[in-house]
Amino acid sequence: MSELPPITITQTDWNRLDALLSSDRYENLPGLDGLRVELERANVVADDAIPADVVAMDSTVCFVEEAAGRQFELKLVYPNDAGADGTVSILAPIGSALLGLSVGQEIDWALPGGRSTKVRVLSVRR
C-alpha cells in the first residue's frame, strides 16, 4: 500500500467519532481499528474552517474505483443511520477511508481476501 494521504476533519466530527470508539455499543465491530487509524492522523479544524471539498460526516461523496472505473455516490453516516440506500457507515472500510479526503485525493481501499484497490474522490456535497 502507498503512503496515506493527509486528511482534515471537523472538531465536532472528531469528538463524536472519538466517543463512538469509546462506546461499549460498538466495541466488537471490525471497522473500529480502521477508524482509529484515520482519527490518529487527522488534521482537526474548527467546524467552520473545513473546506467545502472535504469529506465530512453526513457528506455525500462521489468517488471512483480506479482499476475498474466504477463510480459510486454514497452519504457518509454514523452506524445508526447506515443501511438506507446510498449510505455507508463510518465503520465500513470505505467509510473510514473516505473520511477527511478532499476532491482529487486517492487512497488504497482494503478489499476482502487481503487485496486492495485505489479510490479517488470526485466530488463532495453537504
mmCIF file of N, CA and C in Angstrom:
data_model
loop_
_atom_site.group_PDB
_atom_site.id
_atom_site.type_symbol
_atom_site.label_atom_id
_atom_site.label_comp_id
_atom_site.label_asym_id
_atom_site.label_seq_id
_atom_site.Cartn_x
_atom_site.Cartn_y
_atom_site.Cartn_z
ATOM 1 N N MET A 1 0.831 -1.186 0.000
ATOM 2 C CA MET A 1 0.000 0.000 0.000
ATOM 3 C C MET A 1 0.872 1.245 0.000
ATOM 4 N N SER A 2 0.344 2.284 -0.588
ATOM 5 C CA SER A 2 1.079 3.531 -0.641
ATOM 6 C C SER A 2 0.889 4.313 0.651
ATOM 7 N N GLU A 3 1.641 5.412 0.753
ATOM 8 C CA GLU A 3 1.525 6.270 1.934
ATOM 9 C C GLU A 3 0.125 6.871 2.004
ATOM 10 N N LEU A 4 -0.387 7.003 3.206
ATOM 11 C CA LEU A 4 -1.734 7.551 3.397
ATOM 12 C C LEU A 4 -1.740 9.049 3.137
ATOM 13 N N PRO A 5 -2.752 9.549 2.424
ATOM 14 C CA PRO A 5 -2.829 10.985 2.156
ATOM 15 C C PRO A 5 -3.234 11.754 3.407
ATOM 16 N N PRO A 6 -2.908 13.048 3.460
ATOM 17 C CA PRO A 6 -3.343 13.855 4.602
ATOM 18 C C PRO A 6 -4.858 14.003 4.589
ATOM 19 N N ILE A 7 -5.450 14.060 5.778
ATOM 20 C CA ILE A 7 -6.900 14.246 5.882
ATOM 21 C C ILE A 7 -7.214 15.354 6.879
ATOM 22 N N THR A 8 -8.396 15.938 6.716
ATOM 23 C CA THR A 8 -8.865 17.008 7.586
ATOM 24 C C THR A 8 -10.274 16.673 8.044
ATOM 25 N N ILE A 9 -10.542 16.825 9.342
ATOM 26 C CA ILE A 9 -11.899 16.614 9.854
ATOM 27 C C ILE A 9 -12.251 17.737 10.823
ATOM 28 N N THR A 10 -13.562 17.912 11.021
ATOM 29 C CA THR A 10 -14.012 18.958 11.938
ATOM 30 C C THR A 10 -13.849 18.508 13.389
ATOM 31 N N GLN A 11 -13.774 19.486 14.266
ATOM 32 C CA GLN A 11 -13.687 19.189 15.696
ATOM 33 C C GLN A 11 -14.911 18.403 16.154
ATOM 34 N N THR A 12 -16.098 18.790 15.681
ATOM 35 C CA THR A 12 -17.324 18.088 16.067
ATOM 36 C C THR A 12 -17.281 16.632 15.608
ATOM 37 N N ASP A 13 -16.889 16.395 14.352
ATOM 38 C CA ASP A 13 -16.794 15.018 13.864
ATOM 39 C C ASP A 13 -15.779 14.230 14.688
ATOM 40 N N TRP A 14 -14.633 14.841 14.980
ATOM 41 C CA TRP A 14 -13.607 14.141 15.764
ATOM 42 C C TRP A 14 -14.156 13.770 17.136
ATOM 43 N N ASN A 15 -14.832 14.715 17.799
ATOM 44 C CA ASN A 15 -15.385 14.459 19.132
ATOM 45 C C ASN A 15 -16.408 13.320 19.095
ATOM 46 N N ARG A 16 -17.320 13.360 18.123
ATOM 47 C CA ARG A 16 -18.362 12.337 18.030
ATOM 48 C C ARG A 16 -17.771 10.969 17.680
ATOM 49 N N LEU A 17 -16.803 10.961 16.794
ATOM 50 C CA LEU A 17 -16.199 9.682 16.398
ATOM 51 C C LEU A 17 -15.339 9.113 17.523
ATOM 52 N N ASP A 18 -14.666 9.973 18.256
ATOM 53 C CA ASP A 18 -13.896 9.514 19.415
ATOM 54 C C ASP A 18 -14.834 8.898 20.451
ATOM 55 N N ALA A 19 -15.984 9.516 20.674
ATOM 56 C CA ALA A 19 -16.976 8.965 21.605
ATOM 57 C C ALA A 19 -17.508 7.631 21.096
ATOM 58 N N LEU A 20 -17.716 7.519 19.790
ATOM 59 C CA LEU A 20 -18.172 6.265 19.194
ATOM 60 C C LEU A 20 -17.150 5.150 19.451
ATOM 61 N N LEU A 21 -15.865 5.481 19.298
ATOM 62 C CA LEU A 21 -14.808 4.493 19.534
ATOM 63 C C LEU A 21 -14.766 4.042 20.990
ATOM 64 N N SER A 22 -15.180 4.897 21.894
ATOM 65 C CA SER A 22 -15.160 4.583 23.327
ATOM 66 C C SER A 22 -16.430 3.888 23.798
ATOM 67 N N SER A 23 -17.434 3.833 22.958
ATOM 68 C CA SER A 23 -18.730 3.283 23.333
ATOM 69 C C SER A 23 -18.697 1.761 23.414
ATOM 70 N N ASP A 24 -19.278 1.215 24.474
ATOM 71 C CA ASP A 24 -19.392 -0.235 24.606
ATOM 72 C C ASP A 24 -20.268 -0.826 23.499
ATOM 73 N N ARG A 25 -21.173 -0.013 22.989
ATOM 74 C CA ARG A 25 -22.117 -0.488 21.979
ATOM 75 C C ARG A 25 -21.423 -0.999 20.712
ATOM 76 N N TYR A 26 -20.277 -0.403 20.365
ATOM 77 C CA TYR A 26 -19.596 -0.751 19.119
ATOM 78 C C TYR A 26 -18.264 -1.467 19.342
ATOM 79 N N GLU A 27 -17.988 -1.894 20.568
ATOM 80 C CA GLU A 27 -16.655 -2.387 20.900
ATOM 81 C C GLU A 27 -16.185 -3.598 20.107
ATOM 82 N N ASN A 28 -17.076 -4.386 19.553
ATOM 83 C CA ASN A 28 -16.652 -5.589 18.828
ATOM 84 C C ASN A 28 -16.782 -5.477 17.314
ATOM 85 N N LEU A 29 -17.059 -4.301 16.810
ATOM 86 C CA LEU A 29 -17.207 -4.155 15.365
ATOM 87 C C LEU A 29 -15.843 -4.090 14.683
ATOM 88 N N PRO A 30 -15.695 -4.739 13.531
ATOM 89 C CA PRO A 30 -14.391 -4.821 12.874
ATOM 90 C C PRO A 30 -13.867 -3.500 12.335
ATOM 91 N N GLY A 31 -14.711 -2.510 12.080
ATOM 92 C CA GLY A 31 -14.257 -1.257 11.491
ATOM 93 C C GLY A 31 -13.614 -0.279 12.454
ATOM 94 N N LEU A 32 -13.593 -0.612 13.739
ATOM 95 C CA LEU A 32 -13.072 0.337 14.724
ATOM 96 C C LEU A 32 -11.590 0.634 14.542
ATOM 97 N N ASP A 33 -10.795 -0.382 14.246
ATOM 98 C CA ASP A 33 -9.355 -0.159 14.106
ATOM 99 C C ASP A 33 -9.049 0.768 12.939
ATOM 100 N N GLY A 34 -9.746 0.584 11.820
ATOM 101 C CA GLY A 34 -9.536 1.460 10.674
ATOM 102 C C GLY A 34 -9.894 2.900 10.994
ATOM 103 N N LEU A 35 -10.973 3.088 11.718
ATOM 104 C CA LEU A 35 -11.376 4.440 12.104
ATOM 105 C C LEU A 35 -10.359 5.056 13.067
ATOM 106 N N ARG A 36 -9.846 4.271 13.999
ATOM 107 C CA ARG A 36 -8.824 4.777 14.935
ATOM 108 C C ARG A 36 -7.611 5.305 14.177
ATOM 109 N N VAL A 37 -7.160 4.540 13.186
ATOM 110 C CA VAL A 37 -6.003 4.946 12.381
ATOM 111 C C VAL A 37 -6.273 6.291 11.710
ATOM 112 N N GLU A 38 -7.479 6.455 11.158
ATOM 113 C CA GLU A 38 -7.825 7.711 10.491
ATOM 114 C C GLU A 38 -7.839 8.874 11.472
ATOM 115 N N LEU A 39 -8.441 8.688 12.634
ATOM 116 C CA LEU A 39 -8.520 9.777 13.613
ATOM 117 C C LEU A 39 -7.147 10.177 14.134
ATOM 118 N N GLU A 40 -6.257 9.193 14.295
ATOM 119 C CA GLU A 40 -4.923 9.487 14.812
ATOM 120 C C GLU A 40 -4.111 10.349 13.851
ATOM 121 N N ARG A 41 -4.379 10.248 12.563
ATOM 122 C CA ARG A 41 -3.583 11.002 11.591
ATOM 123 C C ARG A 41 -4.288 12.249 11.067
ATOM 124 N N ALA A 42 -5.497 12.517 11.564
ATOM 125 C CA ALA A 42 -6.301 13.622 11.047
ATOM 126 C C ALA A 42 -5.818 14.984 11.526
ATOM 127 N N ASN A 43 -5.919 15.964 10.647
ATOM 128 C CA ASN A 43 -5.754 17.362 10.997
ATOM 129 C C ASN A 43 -7.148 17.849 11.407
ATOM 130 N N VAL A 44 -7.315 18.211 12.672
ATOM 131 C CA VAL A 44 -8.627 18.601 13.191
ATOM 132 C C VAL A 44 -8.743 20.118 13.136
ATOM 133 N N VAL A 45 -9.856 20.595 12.532
ATOM 134 C CA VAL A 45 -10.082 22.033 12.374
ATOM 135 C C VAL A 45 -11.451 22.411 12.942
ATOM 136 N N ALA A 46 -11.639 23.688 13.188
ATOM 137 C CA ALA A 46 -12.944 24.183 13.633
ATOM 138 C C ALA A 46 -13.990 23.846 12.582
ATOM 139 N N ASP A 47 -15.220 23.650 13.034
ATOM 140 C CA ASP A 47 -16.297 23.253 12.116
ATOM 141 C C ASP A 47 -16.444 24.212 10.939
ATOM 142 N N ASP A 48 -16.293 25.500 11.196
ATOM 143 C CA ASP A 48 -16.476 26.476 10.120
ATOM 144 C C ASP A 48 -15.227 26.666 9.266
ATOM 145 N N ALA A 49 -14.168 25.915 9.558
ATOM 146 C CA ALA A 49 -12.921 26.026 8.794
ATOM 147 C C ALA A 49 -12.708 24.855 7.828
ATOM 148 N N ILE A 50 -13.646 23.922 7.781
ATOM 149 C CA ILE A 50 -13.486 22.762 6.904
ATOM 150 C C ILE A 50 -13.762 23.195 5.455
ATOM 151 N N PRO A 51 -12.855 22.935 4.545
ATOM 152 C CA PRO A 51 -13.100 23.294 3.146
ATOM 153 C C PRO A 51 -14.308 22.537 2.578
ATOM 154 N N ALA A 52 -15.005 23.146 1.657
ATOM 155 C CA ALA A 52 -16.226 22.568 1.074
ATOM 156 C C ALA A 52 -15.947 21.285 0.295
ATOM 157 N N ASP A 53 -14.706 21.084 -0.152
ATOM 158 C CA ASP A 53 -14.392 19.898 -0.960
ATOM 159 C C ASP A 53 -13.828 18.736 -0.138
ATOM 160 N N VAL A 54 -14.011 18.778 1.185
ATOM 161 C CA VAL A 54 -13.503 17.731 2.072
ATOM 162 C C VAL A 54 -14.666 16.862 2.561
ATOM 163 N N VAL A 55 -14.457 15.547 2.574
ATOM 164 C CA VAL A 55 -15.473 14.598 3.026
ATOM 165 C C VAL A 55 -15.580 14.663 4.547
ATOM 166 N N ALA A 56 -16.745 15.080 5.022
ATOM 167 C CA ALA A 56 -17.047 15.124 6.451
ATOM 168 C C ALA A 56 -18.212 14.184 6.717
ATOM 169 N N MET A 57 -18.537 13.983 7.967
ATOM 170 C CA MET A 57 -19.709 13.178 8.297
ATOM 171 C C MET A 57 -20.944 13.832 7.700
ATOM 172 N N ASP A 58 -21.844 13.000 7.211
ATOM 173 C CA ASP A 58 -23.087 13.420 6.560
ATOM 174 C C ASP A 58 -22.871 14.094 5.208
ATOM 175 N N SER A 59 -21.650 13.987 4.661
ATOM 176 C CA SER A 59 -21.392 14.444 3.297
ATOM 177 C C SER A 59 -21.796 13.342 2.325
ATOM 178 N N THR A 60 -22.181 13.746 1.130
ATOM 179 C CA THR A 60 -22.387 12.801 0.044
ATOM 180 C C THR A 60 -21.157 12.914 -0.842
ATOM 181 N N VAL A 61 -20.494 11.797 -1.047
ATOM 182 C CA VAL A 61 -19.244 11.796 -1.792
ATOM 183 C C VAL A 61 -19.375 10.926 -3.041
ATOM 184 N N CYS A 62 -18.910 11.463 -4.144
ATOM 185 C CA CYS A 62 -18.830 10.710 -5.392
ATOM 186 C C CYS A 62 -17.371 10.320 -5.553
ATOM 187 N N PHE A 63 -17.113 9.022 -5.748
ATOM 188 C CA PHE A 63 -15.736 8.553 -5.894
ATOM 189 C C PHE A 63 -15.676 7.468 -6.951
ATOM 190 N N VAL A 64 -14.485 7.234 -7.455
ATOM 191 C CA VAL A 64 -14.284 6.236 -8.494
ATOM 192 C C VAL A 64 -13.288 5.194 -7.996
ATOM 193 N N GLU A 65 -13.596 3.943 -8.278
ATOM 194 C CA GLU A 65 -12.637 2.863 -8.052
ATOM 195 C C GLU A 65 -11.775 2.839 -9.306
ATOM 196 N N GLU A 66 -10.519 3.214 -9.158
ATOM 197 C CA GLU A 66 -9.640 3.447 -10.300
ATOM 198 C C GLU A 66 -9.491 2.235 -11.225
ATOM 199 N N ALA A 67 -9.219 1.068 -10.681
ATOM 200 C CA ALA A 67 -8.925 -0.100 -11.515
ATOM 201 C C ALA A 67 -10.092 -0.479 -12.424
ATOM 202 N N ALA A 68 -11.300 -0.466 -11.881
ATOM 203 C CA ALA A 68 -12.472 -0.881 -12.651
ATOM 204 C C ALA A 68 -13.180 0.301 -13.312
ATOM 205 N N GLY A 69 -12.851 1.509 -12.885
ATOM 206 C CA GLY A 69 -13.505 2.684 -13.431
ATOM 207 C C GLY A 69 -14.946 2.853 -12.970
ATOM 208 N N ARG A 70 -15.340 2.135 -11.911
ATOM 209 C CA ARG A 70 -16.709 2.226 -11.404
ATOM 210 C C ARG A 70 -16.850 3.423 -10.486
ATOM 211 N N GLN A 71 -17.949 4.178 -10.673
ATOM 212 C CA GLN A 71 -18.238 5.332 -9.819
ATOM 213 C C GLN A 71 -19.308 4.977 -8.804
ATOM 214 N N PHE A 72 -19.179 5.573 -7.635
ATOM 215 C CA PHE A 72 -20.134 5.382 -6.548
ATOM 216 C C PHE A 72 -20.489 6.749 -5.985
ATOM 217 N N GLU A 73 -21.688 6.863 -5.431
ATOM 218 C CA GLU A 73 -22.089 8.064 -4.709
ATOM 219 C C GLU A 73 -22.749 7.608 -3.420
ATOM 220 N N LEU A 74 -22.137 7.935 -2.299
ATOM 221 C CA LEU A 74 -22.611 7.481 -1.001
ATOM 222 C C LEU A 74 -22.561 8.612 0.018
ATOM 223 N N LYS A 75 -23.501 8.582 0.951
ATOM 224 C CA LYS A 75 -23.509 9.529 2.068
ATOM 225 C C LYS A 75 -22.812 8.871 3.249
ATOM 226 N N LEU A 76 -21.814 9.529 3.806
ATOM 227 C CA LEU A 76 -21.048 9.015 4.938
ATOM 228 C C LEU A 76 -21.815 9.293 6.225
ATOM 229 N N VAL A 77 -22.225 8.231 6.926
ATOM 230 C CA VAL A 77 -23.098 8.378 8.086
ATOM 231 C C VAL A 77 -22.566 7.618 9.307
ATOM 232 N N TYR A 78 -23.154 7.950 10.456
ATOM 233 C CA TYR A 78 -22.864 7.215 11.682
ATOM 234 C C TYR A 78 -23.550 5.847 11.604
ATOM 235 N N PRO A 79 -23.079 4.862 12.363
ATOM 236 C CA PRO A 79 -23.633 3.497 12.269
ATOM 237 C C PRO A 79 -25.155 3.425 12.421
ATOM 238 N N ASN A 80 -25.736 4.242 13.293
ATOM 239 C CA ASN A 80 -27.192 4.214 13.496
ATOM 240 C C ASN A 80 -27.968 4.611 12.254
ATOM 241 N N ASP A 81 -27.353 5.391 11.381
ATOM 242 C CA ASP A 81 -28.023 5.891 10.181
ATOM 243 C C ASP A 81 -27.706 5.072 8.936
ATOM 244 N N ALA A 82 -26.844 4.078 9.071
ATOM 245 C CA ALA A 82 -26.449 3.263 7.922
ATOM 246 C C ALA A 82 -27.545 2.256 7.585
ATOM 247 N N GLY A 83 -27.513 1.762 6.385
ATOM 248 C CA GLY A 83 -28.460 0.747 5.964
ATOM 249 C C GLY A 83 -29.433 1.245 4.916
ATOM 250 N N ALA A 84 -29.689 2.554 4.902
ATOM 251 C CA ALA A 84 -30.561 3.105 3.863
ATOM 252 C C ALA A 84 -29.791 3.133 2.546
ATOM 253 N N ASP A 85 -30.528 3.060 1.445
ATOM 254 C CA ASP A 85 -29.891 3.143 0.129
ATOM 255 C C ASP A 85 -29.043 4.403 0.045
ATOM 256 N N GLY A 86 -27.857 4.252 -0.519
ATOM 257 C CA GLY A 86 -26.998 5.405 -0.743
ATOM 258 C C GLY A 86 -26.213 5.862 0.464
ATOM 259 N N THR A 87 -26.204 5.066 1.548
ATOM 260 C CA THR A 87 -25.421 5.432 2.733
ATOM 261 C C THR A 87 -24.302 4.432 2.958
ATOM 262 N N VAL A 88 -23.270 4.880 3.643
ATOM 263 C CA VAL A 88 -22.190 3.995 4.067
ATOM 264 C C VAL A 88 -21.786 4.414 5.482
ATOM 265 N N SER A 89 -21.642 3.439 6.347
ATOM 266 C CA SER A 89 -21.242 3.695 7.733
ATOM 267 C C SER A 89 -19.783 4.110 7.803
ATOM 268 N N ILE A 90 -19.484 4.994 8.727
ATOM 269 C CA ILE A 90 -18.108 5.379 9.003
ATOM 270 C C ILE A 90 -17.284 4.166 9.446
ATOM 271 N N LEU A 91 -17.958 3.119 9.956
ATOM 272 C CA LEU A 91 -17.241 1.919 10.392
ATOM 273 C C LEU A 91 -16.980 0.928 9.259
ATOM 274 N N ALA A 92 -17.553 1.161 8.089
ATOM 275 C CA ALA A 92 -17.234 0.334 6.926
ATOM 276 C C ALA A 92 -15.847 0.743 6.432
ATOM 277 N N PRO A 93 -15.065 -0.197 5.913
ATOM 278 C CA PRO A 93 -13.718 0.172 5.450
ATOM 279 C C PRO A 93 -13.701 1.352 4.476
ATOM 280 N N ILE A 94 -14.624 1.394 3.531
ATOM 281 C CA ILE A 94 -14.625 2.520 2.593
ATOM 282 C C ILE A 94 -15.069 3.805 3.282
ATOM 283 N N GLY A 95 -15.925 3.699 4.290
ATOM 284 C CA GLY A 95 -16.359 4.888 5.019
ATOM 285 C C GLY A 95 -15.210 5.562 5.732
ATOM 286 N N SER A 96 -14.459 4.801 6.498
ATOM 287 C CA SER A 96 -13.331 5.400 7.216
ATOM 288 C C SER A 96 -12.222 5.823 6.258
ATOM 289 N N ALA A 97 -12.090 5.135 5.121
ATOM 290 C CA ALA A 97 -11.073 5.515 4.133
ATOM 291 C C ALA A 97 -11.388 6.873 3.511
ATOM 292 N N LEU A 98 -12.666 7.151 3.275
ATOM 293 C CA LEU A 98 -13.059 8.405 2.622
ATOM 294 C C LEU A 98 -13.039 9.610 3.559
ATOM 295 N N LEU A 99 -13.237 9.389 4.849
ATOM 296 C CA LEU A 99 -13.306 10.487 5.814
ATOM 297 C C LEU A 99 -12.096 11.414 5.698
ATOM 298 N N GLY A 100 -12.362 12.703 5.528
ATOM 299 C CA GLY A 100 -11.301 13.697 5.545
ATOM 300 C C GLY A 100 -10.569 13.908 4.240
ATOM 301 N N LEU A 101 -10.858 13.084 3.225
ATOM 302 C CA LEU A 101 -10.210 13.281 1.931
ATOM 303 C C LEU A 101 -10.825 14.468 1.214
ATOM 304 N N SER A 102 -10.067 15.097 0.347
ATOM 305 C CA SER A 102 -10.596 16.189 -0.461
ATOM 306 C C SER A 102 -10.680 15.751 -1.920
ATOM 307 N N VAL A 103 -11.434 16.500 -2.685
ATOM 308 C CA VAL A 103 -11.605 16.189 -4.108
ATOM 309 C C VAL A 103 -10.228 16.058 -4.762
ATOM 310 N N GLY A 104 -10.072 14.968 -5.509
ATOM 311 C CA GLY A 104 -8.810 14.693 -6.204
ATOM 312 C C GLY A 104 -7.882 13.764 -5.451
ATOM 313 N N GLN A 105 -8.056 13.628 -4.147
ATOM 314 C CA GLN A 105 -7.189 12.739 -3.377
ATOM 315 C C GLN A 105 -7.560 11.279 -3.626
ATOM 316 N N GLU A 106 -6.555 10.409 -3.503
ATOM 317 C CA GLU A 106 -6.727 8.967 -3.659
ATOM 318 C C GLU A 106 -6.286 8.264 -2.387
ATOM 319 N N ILE A 107 -6.841 7.060 -2.190
ATOM 320 C CA ILE A 107 -6.417 6.231 -1.069
ATOM 321 C C ILE A 107 -6.603 4.778 -1.461
ATOM 322 N N ASP A 108 -5.743 3.912 -0.927
ATOM 323 C CA ASP A 108 -5.915 2.480 -1.127
ATOM 324 C C ASP A 108 -7.039 2.007 -0.227
ATOM 325 N N TRP A 109 -7.933 1.209 -0.778
ATOM 326 C CA TRP A 109 -9.083 0.690 -0.065
ATOM 327 C C TRP A 109 -8.916 -0.813 0.050
ATOM 328 N N ALA A 110 -8.936 -1.325 1.271
ATOM 329 C CA ALA A 110 -8.787 -2.767 1.517
ATOM 330 C C ALA A 110 -10.025 -3.511 1.040
ATOM 331 N N LEU A 111 -9.801 -4.586 0.318
ATOM 332 C CA LEU A 111 -10.867 -5.455 -0.169
ATOM 333 C C LEU A 111 -10.788 -6.797 0.549
ATOM 334 N N PRO A 112 -11.862 -7.575 0.513
ATOM 335 C CA PRO A 112 -11.806 -8.908 1.109
ATOM 336 C C PRO A 112 -10.683 -9.742 0.472
ATOM 337 N N GLY A 113 -10.130 -10.634 1.251
ATOM 338 C CA GLY A 113 -9.084 -11.515 0.741
ATOM 339 C C GLY A 113 -7.709 -10.889 0.728
ATOM 340 N N GLY A 114 -7.541 -9.759 1.416
ATOM 341 C CA GLY A 114 -6.229 -9.140 1.515
ATOM 342 C C GLY A 114 -5.831 -8.293 0.315
ATOM 343 N N ARG A 115 -6.739 -8.124 -0.640
ATOM 344 C CA ARG A 115 -6.434 -7.294 -1.804
ATOM 345 C C ARG A 115 -6.778 -5.842 -1.494
ATOM 346 N N SER A 116 -6.364 -4.952 -2.383
ATOM 347 C CA SER A 116 -6.743 -3.546 -2.242
ATOM 348 C C SER A 116 -6.913 -2.929 -3.621
ATOM 349 N N THR A 117 -7.598 -1.806 -3.648
ATOM 350 C CA THR A 117 -7.782 -1.040 -4.864
ATOM 351 C C THR A 117 -7.681 0.430 -4.491
ATOM 352 N N LYS A 118 -7.456 1.262 -5.480
ATOM 353 C CA LYS A 118 -7.331 2.695 -5.233
ATOM 354 C C LYS A 118 -8.656 3.376 -5.572
ATOM 355 N N VAL A 119 -9.094 4.273 -4.677
ATOM 356 C CA VAL A 119 -10.290 5.078 -4.934
ATOM 357 C C VAL A 119 -9.886 6.553 -4.919
ATOM 358 N N ARG A 120 -10.584 7.348 -5.750
ATOM 359 C CA ARG A 120 -10.303 8.774 -5.859
ATOM 360 C C ARG A 120 -11.603 9.556 -5.699
ATOM 361 N N VAL A 121 -11.562 10.595 -4.877
ATOM 362 C CA VAL A 121 -12.735 11.436 -4.630
ATOM 363 C C VAL A 121 -12.951 12.363 -5.825
ATOM 364 N N LEU A 122 -14.187 12.341 -6.352
ATOM 365 C CA LEU A 122 -14.545 13.183 -7.496
ATOM 366 C C LEU A 122 -15.292 14.448 -7.080
ATOM 367 N N SER A 123 -16.203 14.326 -6.106
ATOM 368 C CA SER A 123 -16.961 15.486 -5.641
ATOM 369 C C SER A 123 -17.510 15.234 -4.248
ATOM 370 N N VAL A 124 -17.859 16.330 -3.558
ATOM 371 C CA VAL A 124 -18.398 16.267 -2.199
ATOM 372 C C VAL A 124 -19.548 17.267 -2.104
ATOM 373 N N ARG A 125 -20.671 16.800 -1.518
ATOM 374 C CA ARG A 125 -21.822 17.681 -1.249
ATOM 375 C C ARG A 125 -22.190 17.562 0.221
ATOM 376 N N ARG A 126 -22.545 18.691 0.804
ATOM 377 C CA ARG A 126 -23.003 18.680 2.197
ATOM 378 C C ARG A 126 -24.433 19.082 2.278
#
